Every structure is written in structure tokens, then in C-alpha cells.
PDB file of C-alpha atoms in Angstrom:
ATOM      1  CA  MET C   1       3.570 -31.552 -55.602  1.00 57.00           C
ATOM      2  CA  SER C   2       1.726 -29.267 -57.368  1.00 62.00           C
ATOM      3  CA  THR C   3       3.067 -26.456 -60.177  1.00 70.00           C
ATOM      4  CA  GLN C   4       1.755 -22.792 -60.437  1.00 74.00           C
ATOM      5  CA  LYS C   5       0.670 -21.969 -63.527  1.00 78.00           C
ATOM      6  CA  THR C   6       1.008 -18.301 -64.580  1.00 84.00           C
ATOM      7  CA  PHE C   7      -1.277 -15.639 -66.229  1.00 86.00           C
ATOM      8  CA  SER C   8      -1.595 -16.085 -69.879  1.00 87.00           C
ATOM      9  CA  ILE C   9      -3.239 -13.801 -72.477  1.00 92.00           C
ATOM     10  CA  SER C  10      -2.985 -15.500 -75.073  1.00 90.00           C
ATOM     11  CA  LYS C  11      -4.579 -18.603 -72.644  1.00 90.00           C
ATOM     12  CA  ARG C  12      -7.585 -16.727 -71.919  1.00 91.00           C
ATOM     13  CA  ALA C  13      -8.368 -15.343 -75.558  1.00 93.00           C
ATOM     14  CA  GLN C  14      -7.065 -18.956 -76.524  1.00 93.00           C
ATOM     15  CA  SER C  15     -10.346 -19.663 -73.613  1.00 93.00           C
ATOM     16  CA  ILE C  16     -12.708 -17.320 -75.425  1.00 95.00           C
ATOM     17  CA  ARG C  17     -11.883 -18.515 -79.139  1.00 96.00           C
ATOM     18  CA  TYR C  18     -13.102 -21.979 -77.637  1.00 95.00           C
ATOM     19  CA  ALA C  19     -16.561 -20.512 -76.323  1.00 95.00           C
ATOM     20  CA  TRP C  20     -17.505 -18.722 -79.392  1.00 95.00           C
ATOM     21  CA  GLN C  21     -16.752 -21.970 -81.061  1.00 96.00           C
ATOM     22  CA  GLY C  22     -19.729 -23.597 -78.794  1.00 94.00           C
ATOM     23  CA  ILE C  23     -21.660 -20.918 -79.514  1.00 94.00           C
ATOM     24  CA  VAL C  24     -21.616 -21.213 -83.214  1.00 94.00           C
ATOM     25  CA  GLN C  25     -21.974 -24.071 -83.652  1.00 94.00           C
ATOM     26  CA  PHE C  26     -24.518 -24.232 -80.890  1.00 95.00           C
ATOM     27  CA  PHE C  27     -26.885 -21.975 -83.148  1.00 94.00           C
ATOM     28  CA  SER C  28     -25.703 -24.240 -86.992  1.00 93.00           C
ATOM     29  CA  ARG C  29     -26.575 -27.647 -85.365  1.00 93.00           C
ATOM     30  CA  GLU C  30     -29.772 -26.759 -82.819  1.00 91.00           C
ATOM     31  CA  HIS C  31     -33.166 -25.694 -83.984  1.00 88.00           C
ATOM     32  CA  ASN C  32     -34.087 -24.307 -81.218  1.00 88.00           C
ATOM     33  CA  THR C  33     -31.922 -22.059 -80.328  1.00 93.00           C
ATOM     34  CA  TRP C  34     -33.396 -20.242 -83.683  1.00 92.00           C
ATOM     35  CA  VAL C  35     -37.026 -20.420 -81.255  1.00 93.00           C
ATOM     36  CA  HIS C  36     -35.110 -18.423 -77.944  1.00 94.00           C
ATOM     37  CA  LEU C  37     -33.552 -15.578 -80.626  1.00 96.00           C
ATOM     38  CA  MET C  38     -36.763 -14.910 -81.928  1.00 96.00           C
ATOM     39  CA  ALA C  39     -37.993 -15.060 -78.463  1.00 96.00           C
ATOM     40  CA  THR C  40     -35.035 -13.082 -77.818  1.00 97.00           C
ATOM     41  CA  ILE C  41     -35.022 -10.273 -79.857  1.00 97.00           C
ATOM     42  CA  GLY C  42     -38.628  -9.993 -79.836  1.00 97.00           C
ATOM     43  CA  CYS C  43     -38.423  -9.037 -76.115  1.00 97.00           C
ATOM     44  CA  GLY C  44     -35.630  -6.684 -76.867  1.00 97.00           C
ATOM     45  CA  VAL C  45     -37.854  -4.914 -79.249  1.00 97.00           C
ATOM     46  CA  LEU C  46     -40.886  -4.705 -76.910  1.00 97.00           C
ATOM     47  CA  ALA C  47     -38.715  -3.586 -74.116  1.00 97.00           C
ATOM     48  CA  TRP C  48     -37.506  -1.152 -75.930  1.00 97.00           C
ATOM     49  CA  LEU C  49     -41.317   0.456 -77.927  1.00 97.00           C
ATOM     50  CA  THR C  50     -42.600  -0.001 -73.928  1.00 97.00           C
ATOM     51  CA  HIS C  51     -40.039   2.112 -72.602  1.00 97.00           C
ATOM     52  CA  VAL C  52     -39.116  -0.460 -70.172  1.00 97.00           C
ATOM     53  CA  ASN C  53     -37.536   0.768 -66.747  1.00 98.00           C
ATOM     54  CA  ARG C  54     -34.322  -0.111 -66.155  1.00 98.00           C
ATOM     55  CA  VAL C  55     -35.300  -2.446 -63.163  1.00 98.00           C
ATOM     56  CA  GLU C  56     -37.726  -4.455 -65.274  1.00 98.00           C
ATOM     57  CA  ALA C  57     -34.859  -4.057 -68.548  1.00 98.00           C
ATOM     58  CA  VAL C  58     -32.863  -6.638 -65.895  1.00 98.00           C
ATOM     59  CA  LEU C  59     -35.477  -8.660 -64.580  1.00 98.00           C
ATOM     60  CA  LEU C  60     -36.134  -9.265 -68.501  1.00 98.00           C
ATOM     61  CA  LEU C  61     -31.892  -9.115 -68.933  1.00 98.00           C
ATOM     62  CA  GLY C  62     -31.302 -11.934 -66.178  1.00 98.00           C
ATOM     63  CA  MET C  63     -35.066 -14.118 -67.618  1.00 98.00           C
ATOM     64  CA  ILE C  64     -32.798 -14.089 -70.854  1.00 98.00           C
ATOM     65  CA  THR C  65     -30.015 -15.228 -69.909  1.00 98.00           C
ATOM     66  CA  LEU C  66     -31.554 -17.791 -67.714  1.00 98.00           C
ATOM     67  CA  VAL C  67     -33.321 -19.594 -70.651  1.00 97.00           C
ATOM     68  CA  TRP C  68     -30.117 -19.272 -72.821  1.00 97.00           C
ATOM     69  CA  MET C  69     -27.765 -20.677 -69.950  1.00 97.00           C
ATOM     70  CA  ALA C  70     -30.312 -23.734 -69.928  1.00 97.00           C
ATOM     71  CA  GLU C  71     -30.741 -24.194 -73.282  1.00 96.00           C
ATOM     72  CA  LEU C  72     -27.436 -24.905 -73.146  1.00 96.00           C
ATOM     73  CA  PHE C  73     -26.547 -27.416 -70.644  1.00 97.00           C
ATOM     74  CA  ASN C  74     -29.399 -29.360 -71.671  1.00 96.00           C
ATOM     75  CA  THR C  75     -27.672 -29.416 -75.349  1.00 96.00           C
ATOM     76  CA  ALA C  76     -24.206 -30.175 -72.953  1.00 96.00           C
ATOM     77  CA  ILE C  77     -25.956 -32.948 -71.207  1.00 97.00           C
ATOM     78  CA  GLU C  78     -27.944 -34.844 -74.006  1.00 95.00           C
ATOM     79  CA  LYS C  79     -24.774 -34.557 -76.379  1.00 95.00           C
ATOM     80  CA  VAL C  80     -22.866 -36.359 -73.023  1.00 96.00           C
ATOM     81  CA  MET C  81     -25.719 -39.308 -72.202  1.00 96.00           C
ATOM     82  CA  ASP C  82     -25.657 -39.796 -76.209  1.00 94.00           C
ATOM     83  CA  LEU C  83     -21.199 -40.671 -76.559  1.00 95.00           C
ATOM     84  CA  VAL C  84     -21.599 -42.386 -73.003  1.00 93.00           C
ATOM     85  CA  SER C  85     -24.631 -44.687 -73.766  1.00 92.00           C
ATOM     86  CA  PRO C  86     -25.505 -44.259 -77.719  1.00 86.00           C
ATOM     87  CA  GLU C  87     -28.030 -47.658 -76.965  1.00 89.00           C
ATOM     88  CA  ARG C  88     -31.480 -46.272 -76.142  1.00 89.00           C
ATOM     89  CA  LYS C  89     -31.610 -46.775 -71.940  1.00 93.00           C
ATOM     90  CA  PRO C  90     -34.521 -45.663 -69.928  1.00 94.00           C
ATOM     91  CA  GLU C  91     -32.340 -44.483 -67.386  1.00 94.00           C
ATOM     92  CA  VAL C  92     -30.463 -42.469 -70.333  1.00 95.00           C
ATOM     93  CA  ARG C  93     -33.897 -41.111 -71.649  1.00 95.00           C
ATOM     94  CA  PHE C  94     -35.137 -39.736 -67.499  1.00 97.00           C
ATOM     95  CA  ILE C  95     -31.585 -38.143 -67.499  1.00 96.00           C
ATOM     96  CA  LYS C  96     -32.763 -36.486 -70.967  1.00 96.00           C
ATOM     97  CA  ASP C  97     -36.000 -35.362 -70.325  1.00 97.00           C
ATOM     98  CA  VAL C  98     -34.909 -34.003 -67.397  1.00 98.00           C
ATOM     99  CA  SER C  99     -32.967 -31.362 -68.644  1.00 97.00           C
ATOM    100  CA  ALA C 100     -35.565 -30.885 -71.008  1.00 97.00           C
ATOM    101  CA  ALA C 101     -37.807 -30.249 -68.527  1.00 98.00           C
ATOM    102  CA  ALA C 102     -35.000 -27.055 -66.781  1.00 98.00           C
ATOM    103  CA  VAL C 103     -35.051 -25.619 -69.856  1.00 96.00           C
ATOM    104  CA  LEU C 104     -39.346 -25.652 -70.149  1.00 97.00           C
ATOM    105  CA  VAL C 105     -39.671 -24.552 -66.586  1.00 98.00           C
ATOM    106  CA  THR C 106     -37.243 -22.344 -67.614  1.00 98.00           C
ATOM    107  CA  ALA C 107     -38.526 -20.456 -70.736  1.00 96.00           C
ATOM    108  CA  VAL C 108     -42.451 -20.352 -68.388  1.00 97.00           C
ATOM    109  CA  ALA C 109     -40.728 -18.920 -65.919  1.00 98.00           C
ATOM    110  CA  ALA C 110     -39.517 -15.849 -68.253  1.00 97.00           C
ATOM    111  CA  LEU C 111     -43.070 -15.808 -69.777  1.00 97.00           C
ATOM    112  CA  ILE C 112     -44.749 -15.378 -67.367  1.00 98.00           C
ATOM    113  CA  THR C 113     -41.984 -12.181 -66.135  1.00 98.00           C
ATOM    114  CA  GLY C 114     -42.175 -11.136 -69.660  1.00 97.00           C
ATOM    115  CA  LEU C 115     -45.831 -10.920 -69.254  1.00 97.00           C
ATOM    116  CA  LEU C 116     -45.879  -9.252 -65.925  1.00 97.00           C
ATOM    117  CA  ILE C 117     -43.608  -6.220 -67.188  1.00 97.00           C
ATOM    118  CA  PHE C 118     -45.472  -6.312 -71.029  1.00 97.00           C
ATOM    119  CA  LEU C 119     -49.076  -6.512 -69.845  1.00 97.00           C
ATOM    120  CA  PRO C 120     -50.003  -3.384 -68.053  1.00 96.00           C
ATOM    121  CA  LYS C 121     -47.880  -1.260 -70.413  1.00 94.00           C
ATOM    122  CA  ILE C 122     -49.594  -2.347 -74.043  1.00 93.00           C
ATOM    123  CA  VAL C 123     -53.063  -3.047 -72.262  1.00 89.00           C
TER     124      VAL C 123
END
């Protein structure tokens, strides 16, 4: 028998607080967040200075978001694998490497997108 839970603003607010705690911990524990933050700020400044149009801004925002999401998922996967298997195993190494590769692929795609948008405006 299933019981249907009612909507609760306080529970939604608590969920947002948990997510915010995750962001704070992500920035305090993961050094790559600062690299991504500097790239994000640099991209924003460059977009402002070069007066990107709306479509370009949406593309840049989308790529920035994808990189951040990839890094968040990568961090979560690495932490789960460390809990599941604290000892070094080839399978765990593979999972962590593939997860990190997802961040790299996303970051390279973001870089190429940025170059396609910014180079014609700068050169």
C-alpha cells in the first residue's frame, strides 16, 4: 500500500539547503573547482567585453553548465567509489578514469565552443 506524501514548502527549502551544502563542500574540498571558477569568470568577462549576442551567450552558458555538471558528477562518482572500495582495484581505477575523462571531454568541447565564439571577435 502506498501513501502519497503531500507537498511541503519546508521540505523543499530543506532540499535546497542540502544542495547548497553540497556546493559549499564541493568548493572547500575539490581544488578543480577553483580552476573551473576562474575559467567561468574569465568566460563571463570575455563575453561582456566582446558583446556576445543572445545565442552566443546561451551557448556559453550551456557549455559552462555542462562542465560544472560533469565535475560535480565526477566528484560524486569518485567519492562513492572510494567508499565502496577503499582498496586499489583496477575496476575502480577504470571507473574513476572514465568519470574524469567525461570532465575532460566536456571541458574540451567548452573550450572549442569558446574559441569559435571569441576568436572572430578578437582577431
